[in-house]
């Protein structure tokens, strides 16, 4: 089943009423339609501290300035899914490669780009939930994102419980969507494991 929101557009006001039923998949089975996949890269920074503490859903955040690196400033606010390459191991520890380079791993991810209307953020944010449990924090690590599709727009939730419920649905939609062959093969993109060099703005700041 194809998501009705397959193409990012300019940011818009949050939708007020979440749908009562959700599609189990996002994006066509043949693979990401243009403009996907979208590449986004940046250092992991400390966010608002709500993901783990209040929602029980930890996030790895990158500076919003990272959107401008790939010319994606006008991407629609909402929830997306794809792959995340991070220069850490399965425990969240940084990995030194040969000749001073970095090594790492690739995991599925679901991410939010936007204002998070429930919390009335004053700044737009990029918050990434990696589909893996890490025992350690890894602030400062490099994260390369390959955004494969759009799940849903932002909603202005009436309660924290309804927000959490929808985020958990987002996670399952993203997980199932990435299991399809056309999306699974994108996990092997070389870009995801390139943590230094041209095309990666290693000093992105707010």
Backbone as a chain_set.jsonl record, in Angstrom:
{"seq": "XXXXXXXXXXXXXXXXXXXXXXXXXXXXXXXXXXXXXXXXXXXXXXXXXXXXXXXXXXXXXXXXXXXXXXXXXXXXXXXXXXXXXXXXXXXXXXXXXXXXXXXXXXXXXXXXXXXXXXXXXXXXXXXXXXXXXXXXXXXXXXXXXXXXXXXXXXXXXXXXXXXXXXXXXXXXXXXXXXXXXXXXXXXXXXXXXXXXXXXXXXXXXX", "coords": {"N": [[0.849, -1.183, 0.0], [0.574, 2.231, -0.8], [1.831, 5.22, 0.605], [-0.071, 8.189, 1.032], [1.301, 10.486, 1.15], [3.87, 10.952, -0.493], [5.811, 12.677, -1.363], [7.995, 15.184, -0.224], [7.071, 18.456, 0.813], [6.803, 22.068, 1.052], [7.135, 23.338, 4.433], [4.27, 23.18, 6.593], [1.283, 24.095, 8.451], [0.603, 22.131, 11.398], [-1.373, 19.133, 11.196], [-4.558, 18.706, 12.668], [-6.112, 16.516, 13.433], [-5.371, 13.283, 13.992], [-5.498, 10.315, 11.928], [-7.966, 7.695, 12.304], [-7.358, 5.166, 11.503], [-4.457, 3.458, 10.274], [-2.141, 3.009, 7.579], [-0.296, -0.013, 7.091], [2.124, 0.101, 5.801], [4.558, 2.252, 4.188], [5.228, 4.076, 1.283], [5.906, 2.97, -2.127], [6.12, -0.513, -3.244], [8.105, -0.917, -5.155], [10.231, 0.666, -4.571], [11.887, 3.683, -3.29], [10.235, 6.625, -4.383], [11.038, 9.545, -6.41], [11.403, 12.586, -4.538], [13.05, 10.92, -3.062], [15.751, 8.566, -2.445], [16.624, 10.761, 0.278], [19.509, 12.406, 1.391], [21.031, 13.083, 4.465], [23.114, 14.514, 6.856], [25.07, 14.726, 9.87], [26.551, 15.742, 13.077], [25.778, 13.991, 16.091], [23.777, 15.498, 18.486], [22.879, 16.834, 21.743], [19.475, 16.736, 22.518], [16.125, 17.764, 23.251], [15.714, 16.165, 25.411], [13.452, 14.651, 25.878], [12.741, 12.303, 24.623], [13.658, 9.759, 25.727], [13.22, 10.174, 28.506], [10.522, 11.104, 28.906], [8.898, 9.932, 26.941], [9.807, 7.375, 26.512], [11.083, 6.621, 24.243], [13.946, 6.693, 22.86], [15.959, 9.178, 21.201], [18.271, 10.164, 18.635], [19.654, 13.1, 17.895], [20.268, 15.503, 15.29], [21.781, 18.597, 14.211], [19.489, 21.089, 13.038], [20.487, 22.581, 10.996], [21.644, 20.784, 9.364], [19.836, 20.106, 7.391], [20.144, 22.005, 5.415], [22.506, 21.338, 4.222], [22.143, 19.409, 2.236], [20.429, 20.798, 0.649], [17.785, 20.706, 1.519], [16.001, 22.34, 2.88], [13.291, 22.918, 2.605], [11.851, 20.646, 3.124], [8.974, 18.779, 3.966], [7.433, 19.063, 7.155], [7.174, 16.316, 9.362], [6.922, 12.717, 9.745], [9.381, 10.371, 8.915], [11.091, 7.56, 7.318], [13.924, 5.296, 7.131], [17.396, 4.599, 6.634], [20.121, 4.614, 8.963], [23.446, 5.434, 9.288], [25.976, 5.151, 11.626], [28.919, 6.108, 13.388], [29.544, 4.118, 15.409], [29.651, 1.14, 17.514], [27.574, -1.803, 18.132], [26.977, -1.345, 20.773], [27.054, 1.325, 21.128], [29.484, 2.535, 21.327], [32.242, 4.495, 20.145], [34.049, 3.804, 17.144], [37.309, 3.239, 16.104], [38.845, 3.358, 12.983], [41.088, 2.24, 10.36], [44.094, 4.159, 9.729], [43.307, 6.455, 11.1], [40.661, 6.823, 10.467], [37.032, 6.341, 10.664], [34.878, 3.73, 11.776], [31.736, 1.932, 11.631], [28.193, 1.222, 12.015], [25.061, 0.228, 10.42], [21.675, 0.934, 10.761], [18.083, 0.538, 10.793], [15.785, 3.301, 10.813], [13.422, 5.661, 12.209], [12.243, 8.899, 11.817], [11.652, 12.269, 12.96], [10.917, 15.359, 11.524], [10.498, 18.633, 12.265], [8.287, 20.738, 14.223], [7.143, 19.644, 16.436], [4.292, 19.875, 17.572], [2.85, 19.2, 19.931], [4.575, 19.727, 22.043], [5.065, 22.325, 21.541], [7.409, 23.427, 20.326], [9.884, 25.943, 19.817], [11.817, 25.907, 17.993], [12.603, 24.312, 14.92], [13.249, 20.836, 14.574], [15.382, 17.925, 14.157], [14.854, 14.731, 14.822], [15.848, 11.52, 15.531], [14.903, 8.19, 15.752], [16.563, 5.344, 16.275], [16.338, 2.018, 15.166], [17.288, 0.126, 17.151], [18.647, -1.022, 20.218], [20.777, 0.739, 22.219], [23.199, 0.5, 24.745], [24.778, 2.622, 25.539], [25.142, 6.216, 25.456], [25.857, 8.325, 22.624], [26.763, 10.974, 21.999], [28.084, 13.367, 19.77], [28.964, 11.566, 17.923], [29.118, 10.64, 14.429], [26.418, 10.824, 12.162], [24.894, 9.492, 9.364], [22.166, 9.85, 7.322], [19.831, 8.11, 5.322], [17.074, 8.885, 3.876], [14.181, 7.256, 3.144], [11.44, 7.429, 2.725], [8.162, 8.9, 3.334], [6.097, 8.915, 6.157], [3.964, 10.12, 7.65], [2.219, 13.298, 8.212], [2.852, 16.012, 10.6], [1.009, 16.048, 13.674], [-1.222, 17.719, 15.901], [-1.345, 16.695, 18.89], [-3.708, 15.739, 21.422], [-3.03, 14.635, 23.813], [-0.298, 13.245, 25.731], [-0.281, 10.503, 25.747], [-1.637, 9.767, 23.392], [0.159, 10.73, 21.532], [2.434, 9.102, 22.052], [1.354, 6.606, 21.384], [0.929, 6.895, 18.61], [3.554, 7.291, 17.74], [4.656, 4.806, 18.271], [3.252, 3.282, 16.422], [4.279, 4.474, 14.109], [6.925, 3.539, 14.261], [6.622, 0.773, 13.832], [5.494, 0.825, 11.262], [7.639, 1.945, 9.832], [9.6, -0.049, 10.278], [8.466, -2.347, 9.042], [8.222, -1.381, 6.431], [10.879, -1.052, 5.625], [11.711, -3.645, 5.421], [11.124, -4.628, 2.941], [12.346, -5.761, -0.235], [13.363, -3.821, -2.129], [13.92, -1.666, -0.509], [15.475, -2.686, 1.494], [17.879, -3.277, 0.22], [19.05, -0.805, 0.007], [20.305, -0.39, 2.359], [22.901, -1.074, 2.044], [24.2, 1.065, 0.861], [27.066, 2.915, 0.078], [27.502, 5.504, 1.007], [26.356, 5.631, 3.584], [28.264, 4.671, 5.308], [30.347, 6.414, 5.187], [32.149, 8.446, 6.987], [33.788, 10.586, 7.025], [35.24, 13.168, 4.961], [34.712, 14.495, 1.608], [31.606, 16.089, 0.966], [30.476, 15.646, 3.368], [29.501, 17.565, 5.857], [31.223, 18.092, 8.392], [31.324, 19.919, 10.465], [28.832, 21.0, 11.026], [26.607, 23.299, 12.491], [24.213, 24.683, 14.856]], "CA": [[0.0, 0.0, 0.0], [1.389, 3.413, -0.94], [1.455, 6.367, 1.408], [-0.64, 9.293, 0.264], [2.242, 11.594, 1.237], [5.118, 10.363, -0.956], [6.754, 13.702, -1.757], [8.075, 16.272, 0.726], [6.697, 19.766, 0.299], [7.166, 23.129, 1.976], [6.543, 23.167, 5.755], [2.92, 23.684, 6.706], [0.742, 23.994, 9.796], [0.336, 20.747, 11.764], [-2.738, 18.635, 11.073], [-5.122, 18.683, 14.018], [-6.792, 15.271, 13.771], [-4.753, 12.059, 13.492], [-6.482, 9.374, 11.395], [-8.34, 6.613, 13.214], [-6.702, 3.947, 11.024], [-3.166, 3.75, 9.66], [-1.614, 2.023, 6.645], [0.821, -0.742, 7.696], [3.337, 0.338, 5.021], [4.707, 3.573, 3.589], [6.041, 4.022, 0.08], [5.586, 1.884, -3.062], [6.992, -1.683, -3.108], [9.203, -0.891, -6.128], [11.343, 1.447, -4.044], [11.595, 5.089, -3.019], [9.997, 7.493, -5.535], [11.669, 10.861, -6.265], [12.832, 12.911, -4.45], [13.771, 9.971, -2.215], [16.167, 8.806, -1.06], [17.22, 12.037, 0.638], [20.674, 12.233, 2.264], [21.145, 14.089, 5.52], [24.244, 14.105, 7.679], [25.464, 15.682, 10.9], [26.975, 15.18, 14.356], [24.682, 13.782, 17.041], [23.818, 16.51, 19.543], [21.883, 16.658, 22.797], [18.212, 17.339, 22.117], [15.267, 18.307, 24.301], [15.726, 15.258, 26.552], [12.119, 14.105, 26.15], [12.538, 11.008, 23.988], [13.795, 8.672, 26.692], [12.693, 10.5, 29.831], [9.07, 11.243, 28.96], [8.176, 9.111, 25.967], [10.327, 6.016, 26.471], [11.509, 6.37, 22.864], [15.169, 7.495, 22.736], [16.269, 9.734, 19.887], [19.585, 10.724, 18.344], [19.313, 14.315, 17.167], [21.316, 16.221, 14.58], [21.387, 20.003, 14.065], [18.563, 21.399, 11.949], [21.281, 23.125, 9.905], [21.981, 19.685, 8.472], [18.918, 20.079, 6.259], [20.617, 22.894, 4.358], [23.668, 20.742, 3.579], [21.692, 18.751, 1.011], [19.429, 21.614, -0.017], [16.472, 20.162, 1.883], [15.372, 23.218, 3.861], [11.839, 22.985, 2.435], [11.235, 19.346, 3.308], [7.763, 18.87, 4.773], [7.489, 18.572, 8.526], [6.464, 15.06, 9.509], [7.663, 11.525, 10.153], [10.006, 9.688, 7.786], [11.814, 6.339, 7.687], [15.059, 5.014, 6.261], [18.575, 3.956, 7.221], [21.062, 5.49, 9.664], [24.809, 4.958, 9.493], [26.573, 5.864, 12.759], [30.271, 5.579, 13.628], [29.604, 3.436, 16.7], [29.338, -0.278, 17.423], [26.23, -2.16, 18.601], [26.768, -0.875, 22.146], [27.066, 2.781, 21.124], [30.849, 3.029, 21.512], [32.893, 4.958, 18.933], [34.953, 2.817, 16.566], [38.434, 3.762, 15.346], [39.217, 2.557, 11.827], [42.488, 2.338, 9.951], [44.595, 5.467, 9.304], [42.585, 7.534, 11.759], [39.275, 6.916, 9.996], [36.013, 5.83, 11.559], [34.047, 2.612, 11.343], [30.447, 2.008, 12.303], [27.157, 0.288, 11.606], [23.877, 0.779, 9.77], [20.441, 0.442, 11.354], [16.867, 1.196, 10.361], [15.428, 4.434, 11.661], [12.227, 6.467, 11.975], [12.666, 10.222, 12.255], [10.719, 13.386, 12.913], [11.423, 16.669, 11.152], [9.408, 19.567, 12.484], [8.15, 21.6, 15.388], [6.527, 18.878, 17.516], [3.24, 20.774, 18.088], [2.405, 18.87, 21.286], [5.469, 20.403, 22.982], [5.152, 23.726, 21.134], [8.8, 23.812, 20.11], [10.142, 27.215, 19.159], [12.795, 25.647, 16.936], [12.407, 23.08, 14.168], [14.253, 19.865, 15.005], [15.537, 16.646, 13.469], [14.966, 13.745, 15.895], [15.938, 10.209, 14.892], [14.829, 6.999, 16.597], [17.227, 4.226, 15.609], [15.66, 0.762, 15.503], [18.264, -0.72, 17.836], [18.84, -0.581, 21.596], [22.178, 0.986, 22.562], [23.367, 0.725, 26.185], [25.548, 3.838, 25.787], [24.891, 7.405, 24.648], [26.986, 8.582, 21.715], [26.796, 12.358, 21.546], [29.298, 13.696, 19.036], [29.187, 10.598, 16.851], [28.662, 11.076, 13.107], [25.274, 10.056, 11.677], [24.489, 9.698, 7.974], [20.804, 9.362, 7.129], [19.291, 7.9, 3.987], [15.632, 8.944, 4.109], [13.59, 6.473, 2.056], [10.033, 7.7, 2.483], [7.354, 9.723, 4.235], [5.072, 8.129, 6.841], [2.766, 10.926, 7.969], [2.499, 14.68, 8.602], [2.772, 16.3, 12.027], [-0.323, 16.255, 14.231], [-1.271, 18.424, 17.179], [-1.989, 15.701, 19.742], [-4.408, 16.26, 22.592], [-2.448, 14.058, 25.018], [0.984, 12.566, 25.57], [-0.559, 9.09, 25.474], [-1.956, 9.597, 21.97], [1.425, 10.946, 20.827], [3.246, 7.891, 22.198], [0.702, 5.535, 20.619], [1.184, 7.101, 17.192], [4.981, 7.082, 17.496], [4.887, 3.354, 18.234], [2.763, 2.838, 15.114], [5.288, 4.936, 13.149], [8.087, 2.644, 14.343], [6.285, -0.489, 13.177], [5.347, 1.103, 9.832], [8.983, 2.087, 9.3], [10.278, -1.344, 10.318], [7.909, -3.211, 7.991], [8.499, -0.802, 5.119], [12.293, -1.292, 5.309], [11.95, -5.073, 5.2], [10.896, -4.95, 1.529], [13.618, -5.94, -0.939], [13.855, -2.596, -2.764], [14.386, -0.765, 0.535], [16.52, -3.387, 2.236], [19.166, -3.206, -0.499], [19.623, 0.525, 0.213], [21.119, -0.453, 3.571], [24.292, -1.263, 1.632], [24.757, 2.248, 0.196], [28.385, 3.284, 0.601], [27.383, 6.784, 1.702], [25.983, 5.46, 4.982], [29.444, 4.349, 6.106], [31.387, 7.412, 4.94], [32.029, 9.354, 8.122], [34.676, 11.719, 6.817], [35.533, 13.422, 3.553], [33.911, 15.421, 0.82], [30.164, 15.86, 0.973], [30.005, 15.49, 4.739], [29.8, 18.801, 6.577], [31.504, 17.603, 9.744], [31.22, 20.954, 11.474], [27.508, 21.618, 11.004], [26.213, 23.837, 13.794], [22.853, 25.255, 14.872]], "C": [[0.884, 1.232, 0.0], [0.895, 4.528, -0.041], [0.895, 7.462, 0.524], [0.263, 10.517, 0.303], [3.619, 11.069, 0.815], [6.164, 11.39, -1.287], [6.785, 14.814, -0.731], [7.702, 17.587, 0.064], [7.151, 20.815, 1.292], [6.494, 22.902, 3.318], [5.164, 23.804, 5.822], [2.448, 23.538, 8.135], [0.442, 22.542, 10.127], [-1.123, 20.386, 11.565], [-3.28, 18.437, 12.481], [-5.713, 17.339, 14.415], [-6.097, 14.051, 13.174], [-5.814, 11.097, 12.967], [-6.774, 8.255, 12.384], [-7.742, 5.281, 12.779], [-5.452, 4.329, 10.254], [-2.79, 2.641, 8.688], [-0.44, 1.297, 7.296], [2.153, -0.507, 6.991], [3.356, 1.766, 4.505], [5.632, 3.453, 2.383], [5.701, 2.836, -0.799], [6.558, 0.721, -2.943], [8.195, -1.666, -4.043], [10.417, -0.105, -5.638], [10.982, 2.906, -3.887], [11.358, 5.894, -4.297], [10.735, 8.81, -5.347], [10.823, 11.762, -5.373], [13.635, 11.999, -3.535], [14.68, 9.085, -3.066], [16.828, 10.176, -0.888], [18.365, 11.77, 1.615], [20.786, 13.404, 3.229], [22.202, 13.625, 6.5], [24.563, 15.165, 8.725], [25.943, 14.984, 12.157], [25.772, 15.027, 15.281], [24.848, 14.745, 18.208], [22.752, 16.202, 20.589], [20.617, 17.411, 22.41], [17.45, 17.891, 23.301], [15.204, 17.4, 25.529], [14.4, 14.605, 26.846], [11.954, 12.682, 25.647], [12.575, 9.856, 24.959], [13.047, 8.969, 27.981], [11.172, 10.494, 29.883], [8.324, 10.256, 28.082], [8.636, 7.661, 25.947], [10.797, 5.622, 25.089], [12.748, 7.227, 22.613], [15.406, 7.973, 21.311], [17.716, 10.196, 19.841], [19.327, 11.917, 17.429], [20.519, 14.892, 16.437], [20.849, 17.66, 14.38], [20.462, 20.211, 12.872], [19.308, 21.979, 10.765], [21.684, 22.035, 8.921], [21.065, 19.598, 7.262], [19.44, 20.914, 5.105], [21.795, 22.302, 3.607], [23.271, 20.087, 2.262], [20.647, 19.545, 0.253], [18.011, 21.182, 0.289], [15.734, 21.031, 2.888], [13.851, 23.185, 3.789], [11.14, 21.634, 2.601], [10.044, 19.484, 4.259], [7.992, 18.359, 6.189], [6.662, 17.288, 8.624], [7.389, 13.939, 9.918], [8.118, 10.762, 8.912], [10.669, 8.401, 8.275], [12.958, 6.112, 6.713], [16.165, 4.308, 7.026], [19.483, 4.99, 7.872], [22.406, 4.787, 9.79], [25.445, 5.798, 10.59], [27.939, 5.262, 13.051], [30.423, 5.072, 15.062], [29.341, 1.944, 16.478], [27.946, -0.54, 18.002], [25.928, -1.682, 20.015], [26.707, 0.648, 22.224], [28.44, 3.373, 21.329], [31.463, 3.4, 20.163], [33.924, 3.935, 18.466], [36.038, 3.519, 15.762], [38.755, 2.819, 14.203], [40.695, 2.697, 11.532], [42.813, 3.762, 9.526], [43.778, 6.626, 9.868], [41.152, 7.708, 11.312], [38.303, 6.363, 11.018], [35.296, 4.651, 10.923], [32.718, 2.708, 12.075], [29.482, 0.958, 11.816], [25.983, 1.014, 10.991], [22.642, 0.12, 10.376], [19.236, 1.158, 10.724], [16.537, 2.338, 11.302], [14.069, 5.0, 11.24], [12.546, 7.838, 12.548], [11.551, 11.252, 12.123], [11.472, 14.638, 12.498], [10.287, 17.65, 11.395], [9.458, 20.278, 13.811], [7.615, 20.877, 16.616], [5.454, 19.712, 18.214], [2.81, 20.477, 19.522], [3.251, 19.613, 22.324], [5.679, 21.873, 22.635], [6.597, 24.207, 21.034], [8.892, 25.167, 19.432], [11.157, 27.066, 18.033], [12.441, 24.345, 16.231], [13.537, 22.118, 14.534], [14.268, 18.641, 14.105], [15.826, 15.608, 14.538], [14.831, 12.348, 15.298], [15.846, 9.1, 15.937], [15.422, 5.845, 15.805], [16.607, 2.922, 16.103], [16.653, -0.263, 16.056], [18.417, -0.157, 19.247], [20.323, -0.464, 21.901], [22.297, 1.215, 24.069], [24.105, 2.013, 26.521], [25.034, 4.99, 24.923], [26.088, 7.651, 23.74], [26.901, 9.985, 21.113], [28.136, 12.636, 20.86], [29.614, 12.728, 17.923], [28.626, 11.162, 15.537], [27.49, 10.209, 12.672], [24.933, 10.475, 10.246], [23.118, 9.064, 7.781], [20.48, 9.216, 5.652], [17.776, 7.791, 4.167], [14.921, 8.335, 2.91], [12.121, 6.792, 1.783], [9.375, 8.463, 3.613], [6.255, 8.857, 4.841], [3.807, 8.942, 7.076], [3.177, 12.363, 8.267], [2.509, 14.83, 10.122], [1.313, 16.47, 12.438], [-0.201, 16.988, 15.563], [-2.058, 17.546, 18.158], [-2.611, 16.326, 20.993], [-3.824, 15.709, 23.893], [-1.118, 13.39, 24.689], [0.775, 11.102, 25.197], [-0.86, 8.858, 23.994], [-0.721, 9.827, 21.108], [2.282, 9.686, 20.865], [2.671, 6.752, 21.361], [1.006, 5.671, 19.127], [2.655, 6.895, 16.849], [5.281, 5.588, 17.413], [4.36, 2.745, 16.934], [3.76, 3.244, 14.026], [6.469, 3.97, 13.093], [7.802, 1.334, 13.624], [6.097, -0.306, 11.669], [6.725, 1.214, 9.181], [9.713, 0.758, 9.226], [9.787, -2.263, 9.191], [8.265, -2.698, 6.594], [9.94, -1.075, 4.683], [12.598, -2.757, 5.034], [11.739, -5.483, 3.748], [12.211, -4.881, 0.754], [14.192, -4.64, -1.493], [14.415, -1.606, -1.741], [15.54, -1.389, 1.314], [17.867, -3.26, 1.542], [19.836, -1.833, -0.324], [20.467, 0.587, 1.484], [22.598, -0.566, 3.232], [24.904, -0.061, 0.932], [26.036, 2.687, 0.885], [28.329, 4.565, 1.437], [27.136, 6.628, 3.198], [27.183, 5.207, 5.892], [30.611, 5.294, 5.84], [31.27, 8.497, 6.002], [32.964, 10.551, 8.049], [34.803, 11.951, 5.322], [34.541, 14.341, 2.895], [32.428, 15.066, 0.889], [29.585, 15.668, 2.354], [30.442, 16.71, 5.545], [29.99, 18.474, 8.049], [31.37, 18.661, 10.833], [29.895, 21.701, 11.399], [27.169, 22.121, 12.4], [24.827, 24.442, 13.697], [22.844, 26.626, 14.217]], "O": [[1.866, 1.273, 0.742], [-0.309, 4.761, 0.069], [1.34, 7.639, -0.61], [0.028, 11.483, -0.423], [4.449, 10.771, 1.673], [7.323, 11.025, -1.482], [5.735, 15.353, -0.382], [7.988, 17.8, -1.114], [7.817, 20.489, 2.275], [5.401, 22.337, 3.368], [4.912, 24.832, 5.194], [3.132, 22.924, 8.953], [0.064, 21.78, 9.236], [-2.008, 21.223, 11.742], [-2.542, 18.044, 13.385], [-5.812, 17.039, 15.605], [-6.217, 13.803, 11.975], [-6.922, 11.059, 13.501], [-5.925, 7.908, 13.206], [-7.628, 4.362, 13.589], [-5.392, 5.4, 9.651], [-3.081, 1.47, 8.934], [0.349, 1.933, 7.996], [3.203, -0.872, 7.52], [2.315, 2.413, 4.394], [6.681, 2.813, 2.45], [5.257, 1.803, -0.298], [7.714, 0.931, -2.576], [9.2, -2.323, -3.768], [11.499, -0.198, -6.218], [9.902, 3.332, -4.297], [12.187, 5.856, -5.206], [11.037, 9.168, -4.209], [9.597, 11.695, -5.456], [14.8, 12.286, -3.258], [14.423, 8.875, -4.251], [17.498, 10.678, -1.791], [18.208, 10.996, 2.559], [20.65, 14.565, 2.842], [22.19, 12.472, 6.93], [24.351, 16.356, 8.497], [25.769, 13.774, 12.302], [24.854, 15.847, 15.252], [25.904, 14.808, 18.837], [21.841, 15.41, 20.349], [20.673, 18.578, 22.022], [18.041, 18.421, 24.242], [14.699, 17.811, 26.574], [14.209, 14.059, 27.932], [11.132, 11.928, 26.17], [11.64, 9.058, 25.02], [12.323, 8.115, 28.494], [10.591, 9.933, 30.812], [7.239, 9.796, 28.439], [7.931, 6.801, 25.42], [10.904, 4.435, 24.78], [12.619, 8.377, 22.193], [15.1, 7.275, 20.344], [18.306, 10.566, 20.857], [18.834, 11.752, 16.314], [21.651, 14.783, 16.907], [19.646, 17.921, 14.379], [20.632, 19.586, 11.825], [18.827, 21.889, 9.635], [22.027, 22.325, 7.775], [21.462, 19.077, 6.219], [19.211, 20.58, 3.942], [22.071, 22.707, 2.478], [23.995, 20.203, 1.273], [20.04, 19.031, -0.686], [17.129, 21.273, -0.565], [14.928, 20.525, 3.669], [13.183, 23.401, 4.8], [9.967, 21.496, 2.255], [10.11, 20.224, 5.241], [8.663, 17.348, 6.395], [5.583, 17.188, 8.038], [8.505, 14.176, 10.381], [7.342, 10.539, 7.982], [10.796, 8.172, 9.478], [12.968, 6.66, 5.61], [15.91, 3.525, 7.941], [19.6, 6.114, 7.384], [22.494, 3.684, 10.328], [25.455, 7.026, 10.5], [28.11, 4.045, 12.972], [31.287, 5.518, 15.817], [28.877, 1.531, 15.415], [27.221, 0.401, 18.325], [24.766, -1.618, 20.417], [26.351, 1.204, 23.263], [28.569, 4.587, 21.491], [31.241, 2.718, 19.162], [34.585, 3.285, 19.276], [35.744, 4.297, 14.854], [38.92, 1.618, 14.415], [41.46, 3.209, 12.35], [41.95, 4.489, 9.032], [43.58, 7.644, 9.205], [40.487, 8.653, 11.737], [38.702, 5.961, 12.111], [35.128, 4.581, 9.706], [32.584, 3.474, 13.029], [29.885, -0.07, 11.272], [25.903, 2.242, 11.025], [22.574, -1.103, 10.491], [19.372, 2.257, 10.188], [16.962, 2.342, 12.457], [13.629, 4.846, 10.101], [13.07, 7.932, 13.658], [10.645, 11.125, 11.299], [12.53, 14.948, 13.045], [9.22, 17.518, 10.795], [10.509, 20.406, 14.438], [7.63, 21.429, 17.717], [5.674, 20.203, 19.322], [2.443, 21.393, 20.257], [2.738, 20.072, 23.345], [6.385, 22.587, 23.347], [6.962, 25.248, 21.58], [8.075, 25.498, 18.573], [11.339, 27.974, 17.222], [12.024, 23.382, 16.875], [14.664, 22.55, 14.778], [13.305, 18.357, 13.393], [16.918, 15.594, 15.107], [13.836, 12.031, 14.646], [16.621, 9.075, 16.894], [14.863, 5.418, 14.795], [16.381, 2.742, 17.3], [16.829, -1.352, 15.51], [18.325, 1.055, 19.445], [21.049, -1.457, 21.847], [21.57, 2.042, 24.62], [24.068, 2.46, 27.668], [24.554, 4.779, 23.809], [27.204, 7.233, 24.049], [26.958, 10.163, 19.896], [29.186, 12.19, 21.322], [30.442, 13.023, 17.062], [27.77, 12.047, 15.544], [27.55, 8.986, 12.797], [24.716, 11.653, 9.961], [22.934, 7.876, 8.047], [20.809, 10.079, 4.838], [17.26, 6.744, 4.558], [15.041, 8.834, 1.791], [11.609, 6.458, 0.715], [9.944, 8.647, 4.689], [5.557, 8.144, 4.12], [2.708, 8.502, 6.741], [4.347, 12.628, 8.544], [2.207, 13.88, 10.844], [0.489, 16.964, 11.668], [0.811, 16.878, 16.256], [-3.282, 17.641, 18.243], [-2.104, 17.305, 21.54], [-4.09, 16.253, 24.965], [-0.845, 13.024, 23.546], [1.549, 10.53, 24.43], [-0.401, 7.878, 23.408], [-0.567, 9.191, 20.066], [2.799, 9.25, 19.836], [3.414, 6.02, 20.707], [1.305, 4.681, 18.458], [2.971, 6.379, 15.777], [6.074, 5.157, 16.576], [4.949, 1.803, 16.405], [4.054, 2.457, 13.126], [6.952, 3.626, 12.014], [8.651, 0.836, 12.884], [6.49, -1.169, 10.884], [6.958, 0.65, 8.112], [10.371, 0.464, 8.228], [10.586, -2.874, 8.482], [8.569, -3.479, 5.693], [10.195, -1.305, 3.501], [13.644, -3.073, 4.467], [12.138, -6.58, 3.359], [13.075, -4.053, 1.045], [15.386, -4.383, -1.342], [15.285, -0.8, -2.07], [16.465, -0.695, 1.737], [18.895, -3.146, 2.21], [21.05, -1.712, -0.488], [21.255, 1.516, 1.663], [23.453, -0.197, 4.038], [26.032, -0.153, 0.449], [26.089, 2.817, 2.108], [29.023, 4.689, 2.446], [27.653, 7.411, 3.995], [27.136, 5.487, 7.09], [31.743, 5.003, 6.226], [30.398, 9.362, 5.924], [32.932, 11.427, 8.914], [34.518, 11.066, 4.514], [33.649, 14.893, 3.539], [32.052, 13.894, 0.873], [28.372, 15.543, 2.519], [31.62, 16.858, 5.872], [29.058, 18.563, 8.848], [31.31, 18.32, 12.014], [29.839, 22.899, 11.677], [27.422, 21.429, 13.386], [24.32, 24.686, 12.602], [21.794, 27.265, 14.135]]}, "num_chains": 1, "name": "protein.A"}
